[in-house]
Short mmCIF file of C-alpha atoms in Angstrom, two decimals:
data_model
loop_
_atom_site.label_atom_id
_atom_site.label_comp_id
_atom_site.label_asym_id
_atom_site.label_seq_id
_atom_site.Cartn_x
_atom_site.Cartn_y
_atom_site.Cartn_z
CA UNK A 1 119.41 -83.92 174.47
CA UNK A 2 121.30 -87.18 174.94
CA UNK A 3 122.48 -88.79 171.75
CA UNK A 4 120.35 -91.88 172.39
CA UNK A 5 117.19 -89.79 172.65
CA UNK A 6 118.16 -87.83 169.57
CA UNK A 7 118.59 -91.01 167.54
CA UNK A 8 115.28 -92.33 168.83
CA UNK A 9 113.58 -89.06 167.93
CA UNK A 10 115.02 -89.15 164.43
CA UNK A 11 113.90 -92.75 163.96
CA UNK A 12 110.38 -91.92 165.14
CA UNK A 13 110.23 -88.92 162.83
CA UNK A 14 111.44 -91.03 159.91
CA UNK A 15 108.87 -93.71 160.65
CA UNK A 16 106.14 -91.11 161.00
CA UNK A 17 107.11 -89.51 157.69
CA UNK A 18 107.21 -92.93 156.05
CA UNK A 19 103.76 -93.81 157.37
CA UNK A 20 102.42 -90.47 156.23
CA UNK A 21 103.94 -90.98 152.79
CA UNK A 22 102.43 -94.46 152.63
CA UNK A 23 99.05 -93.07 153.64
CA UNK A 24 99.31 -90.34 151.02
CA UNK A 25 100.23 -92.91 148.40
CA UNK A 26 97.35 -95.16 149.45
CA UNK A 27 94.89 -92.27 149.23
CA UNK A 28 96.33 -91.30 145.85
CA UNK A 29 96.04 -94.88 144.59
CA UNK A 30 92.44 -95.11 145.82
CA UNK A 31 91.55 -91.81 144.16
CA UNK A 32 93.27 -92.90 140.96
CA UNK A 33 91.42 -96.21 141.02
CA UNK A 34 88.11 -94.46 141.65
CA UNK A 35 88.75 -92.11 138.74
CA UNK A 36 89.72 -95.03 136.49
CA UNK A 37 86.59 -97.00 137.45
CA UNK A 38 84.52 -93.87 136.90
CA UNK A 39 86.08 -93.37 133.47
CA UNK A 40 85.39 -97.01 132.57
CA UNK A 41 81.81 -96.75 133.81
CA UNK A 42 81.18 -93.55 131.86
CA UNK A 43 82.77 -95.10 128.77
CA UNK A 44 80.55 -98.18 129.06
CA UNK A 45 77.46 -96.00 129.49
CA UNK A 46 78.36 -93.91 126.43
CA UNK A 47 79.06 -97.03 124.35
CA UNK A 48 75.76 -98.57 125.44
CA UNK A 49 73.86 -95.39 124.61
CA UNK A 50 75.51 -95.21 121.18
CA UNK A 51 74.72 -98.87 120.50
CA UNK A 52 71.09 -98.38 121.51
CA UNK A 53 70.87 -95.25 119.37
CA UNK A 54 72.30 -97.07 116.35
CA UNK A 55 69.88 -99.95 116.93
CA UNK A 56 66.90 -97.60 117.07
CA UNK A 57 68.03 -95.76 113.93
CA UNK A 58 68.49 -99.06 112.09
CA UNK A 59 65.05 -100.23 113.23
CA UNK A 60 63.45 -96.97 112.10
CA UNK A 61 65.08 -97.22 108.67
CA UNK A 62 64.05 -100.87 108.32
CA UNK A 63 60.50 -100.03 109.37
CA UNK A 64 60.30 -97.26 106.78
CA UNK A 65 61.58 -99.57 104.05
CA UNK A 66 59.13 -102.32 105.03
CA UNK A 67 56.20 -99.90 104.94
CA UNK A 68 57.25 -98.62 101.52
CA UNK A 69 57.33 -102.08 99.97
CA UNK A 70 54.19 -103.21 101.81
CA UNK A 71 52.34 -100.22 100.36
CA UNK A 72 53.19 -101.55 96.90
CA UNK A 73 51.98 -105.01 97.91
CA UNK A 74 48.67 -103.49 99.03
CA UNK A 75 48.28 -101.95 95.59
CA UNK A 76 48.68 -105.43 94.14
CA UNK A 77 45.97 -106.61 96.52
CA UNK A 78 43.67 -104.01 94.99
CA UNK A 79 44.44 -105.47 91.57
CA UNK A 80 43.41 -108.90 92.84
CA UNK A 81 40.10 -107.48 94.09
CA UNK A 82 39.49 -105.92 90.68
CA UNK A 83 39.71 -109.46 89.25
CA UNK A 84 37.25 -110.69 91.90
CA UNK A 85 40.06 -112.52 93.67
CA UNK A 86 40.69 -112.35 97.42
CA UNK A 87 42.77 -109.15 97.82
CA UNK A 88 46.24 -110.42 98.58
CA UNK A 89 49.35 -108.98 96.95
CA UNK A 90 53.01 -109.96 97.16
CA UNK A 91 56.37 -108.88 95.84
CA UNK A 92 59.98 -110.03 96.00
CA UNK A 93 62.79 -107.58 96.75
CA UNK A 94 66.41 -108.31 95.85
CA UNK A 95 69.19 -105.93 96.89
CA UNK A 96 66.72 -103.14 97.54
CA UNK A 97 64.81 -103.48 94.27
CA UNK A 98 61.47 -105.10 93.42
CA UNK A 99 62.20 -107.90 90.96
CA UNK A 100 58.84 -109.68 90.98
CA UNK A 101 55.21 -109.11 91.87
CA UNK A 102 52.14 -111.27 92.25
CA UNK A 103 48.54 -111.24 93.40
CA UNK A 104 45.92 -113.89 94.02
CA UNK A 105 44.86 -115.61 90.78
CA UNK A 106 43.53 -119.11 91.61
CA UNK A 107 40.10 -118.38 90.13
CA UNK A 108 41.40 -116.56 87.07
CA UNK A 109 44.04 -119.20 86.34
CA UNK A 110 42.04 -122.24 87.44
CA UNK A 111 45.04 -123.04 89.62
CA UNK A 112 44.68 -123.80 93.33
CA UNK A 113 48.35 -122.97 93.86
CA UNK A 114 48.20 -119.50 92.27
CA UNK A 115 48.44 -117.57 95.52
CA UNK A 116 50.08 -114.15 95.47
CA UNK A 117 53.29 -115.47 97.07
CA UNK A 118 53.61 -118.37 94.62
CA UNK A 119 53.12 -116.10 91.62
CA UNK A 120 55.75 -113.67 92.94
CA UNK A 121 58.22 -116.52 93.60
CA UNK A 122 57.74 -117.92 90.10
CA UNK A 123 58.42 -114.56 88.52
CA UNK A 124 61.45 -113.92 90.73
CA UNK A 125 62.90 -117.30 89.77
CA UNK A 126 62.66 -116.37 86.09
CA UNK A 127 64.24 -112.96 86.66
CA UNK A 128 67.23 -114.36 88.58
CA UNK A 129 67.43 -117.54 86.54
CA UNK A 130 67.33 -119.71 89.63
CA UNK A 131 64.64 -121.35 91.74
CA UNK A 132 66.77 -120.49 94.78
CA UNK A 133 66.28 -116.90 95.90
CA UNK A 134 68.87 -116.10 98.59
CA UNK A 135 69.19 -112.47 99.69
CA UNK A 136 65.55 -111.92 98.77
CA UNK A 137 62.75 -110.58 100.94
CA UNK A 138 59.14 -111.46 100.23
CA UNK A 139 56.42 -108.98 101.20
CA UNK A 140 52.82 -110.14 101.33
CA UNK A 141 49.65 -108.52 102.63
CA UNK A 142 48.36 -111.60 104.45
CA UNK A 143 50.07 -114.17 106.69
CA UNK A 144 51.10 -117.05 104.39
CA UNK A 145 49.52 -120.49 104.38
CA UNK A 146 51.36 -123.81 104.70
CA UNK A 147 51.81 -124.20 100.94
CA UNK A 148 53.32 -120.75 100.45
CA UNK A 149 55.67 -121.07 103.42
CA UNK A 150 56.90 -124.40 102.09
CA UNK A 151 57.64 -122.79 98.73
CA UNK A 152 59.54 -119.96 100.44
CA UNK A 153 61.68 -122.43 102.36
CA UNK A 154 62.50 -124.35 99.17
CA UNK A 155 63.30 -121.04 97.44
CA UNK A 156 65.64 -120.09 100.31
CA UNK A 157 63.93 -116.74 100.86
CA UNK A 158 65.99 -114.81 103.42
CA UNK A 159 63.25 -112.70 104.98
CA UNK A 160 59.46 -112.61 105.06
CA UNK A 161 57.36 -109.55 105.91
CA UNK A 162 53.58 -109.79 106.08
CA UNK A 163 50.77 -107.43 107.01
CA UNK A 164 47.58 -108.92 108.48
CA UNK A 165 47.34 -112.18 110.40
CA UNK A 166 45.29 -115.04 109.00
CA UNK A 167 43.61 -116.44 112.13
CA UNK A 168 42.13 -119.52 110.46
CA UNK A 169 45.08 -120.85 108.48
CA UNK A 170 48.10 -118.60 109.04
CA UNK A 171 51.15 -120.84 109.24
CA UNK A 172 53.68 -118.33 110.64
CA UNK A 173 52.20 -117.48 114.03
CA UNK A 174 48.41 -117.74 114.01
CA UNK A 175 48.21 -121.54 113.83
CA UNK A 176 51.25 -123.67 113.01
CA UNK A 177 54.34 -121.54 113.78
CA UNK A 178 56.10 -123.38 110.97
CA UNK A 179 59.10 -121.08 110.76
CA UNK A 180 59.99 -121.89 114.36
CA UNK A 181 60.36 -125.59 113.63
CA UNK A 182 63.87 -127.03 113.82
CA UNK A 183 63.44 -129.81 111.25
CA UNK A 184 63.62 -127.47 108.23
CA UNK A 185 67.03 -127.09 106.60
CA UNK A 186 66.53 -123.37 106.06
CA UNK A 187 65.59 -120.56 108.44
CA UNK A 188 63.58 -117.54 107.36
CA UNK A 189 63.69 -114.30 109.31
CA UNK A 190 60.20 -112.88 109.55
CA UNK A 191 58.20 -109.89 110.67
CA UNK A 192 54.42 -109.50 110.84
CA UNK A 193 51.99 -106.66 111.36
CA UNK A 194 53.37 -104.13 108.86
CA UNK A 195 50.37 -102.05 107.71
CA UNK A 196 48.16 -104.79 109.11
CA UNK A 197 45.09 -102.59 109.61
CA UNK A 198 45.17 -101.42 105.99
CA UNK A 199 45.30 -105.00 104.74
CA UNK A 200 42.57 -106.17 107.11
CA UNK A 201 40.29 -103.38 105.97
CA UNK A 202 40.68 -104.38 102.31
CA UNK A 203 39.79 -107.98 103.15
CA UNK A 204 36.76 -106.94 105.24
CA UNK A 205 35.43 -104.68 102.51
CA UNK A 206 35.95 -107.36 99.86
CA UNK A 207 33.99 -110.05 101.73
CA UNK A 208 31.35 -107.55 102.80
CA UNK A 209 30.78 -106.67 99.16
CA UNK A 210 30.67 -110.37 98.25
CA UNK A 211 27.98 -111.04 100.87
CA UNK A 212 25.77 -108.11 99.86
#
């Protein structure tokens, strides 16, 4: 083979090998990238699943705690009914402990403001030695009225949990949606509907007995 052809053959072979090596590298890079993207995707899916699982577990724990304290508030509602007062009970929880309780007493005390929530707030203020009650959650068996919500805002209650809705005068969501207003200088986290049917049944039975 002439030297010129030999050189040309060698050059072609070198170029072919180089192209093949480049192709192999490109394929390897693509495969590596695909594996990396797959790893990232799987990692994101796992992290999302773990976050959702933690959120559900937290919600379940919170729901259990709310039901436990609301059950105690319902017992206070029974006490109100025994005094011929509308069966509404309330309690204030601070750092996981009940520090104050209250039930409806406007008739007994000749005091129009003696709602369950107000009585619980007054007692909590005495226990903590402050009219401000940050880090406190108030549980009540009936959606609060305008007066009680105003008192909670002034008291800086952190969270409100109520049972049954009050369709005629409920100020959280049934009528006024007061806690959604932006002009207040304090925001209260709230949740409704905890043991709502149990609370509603107590109210129905109380007024049924009153009418009979």
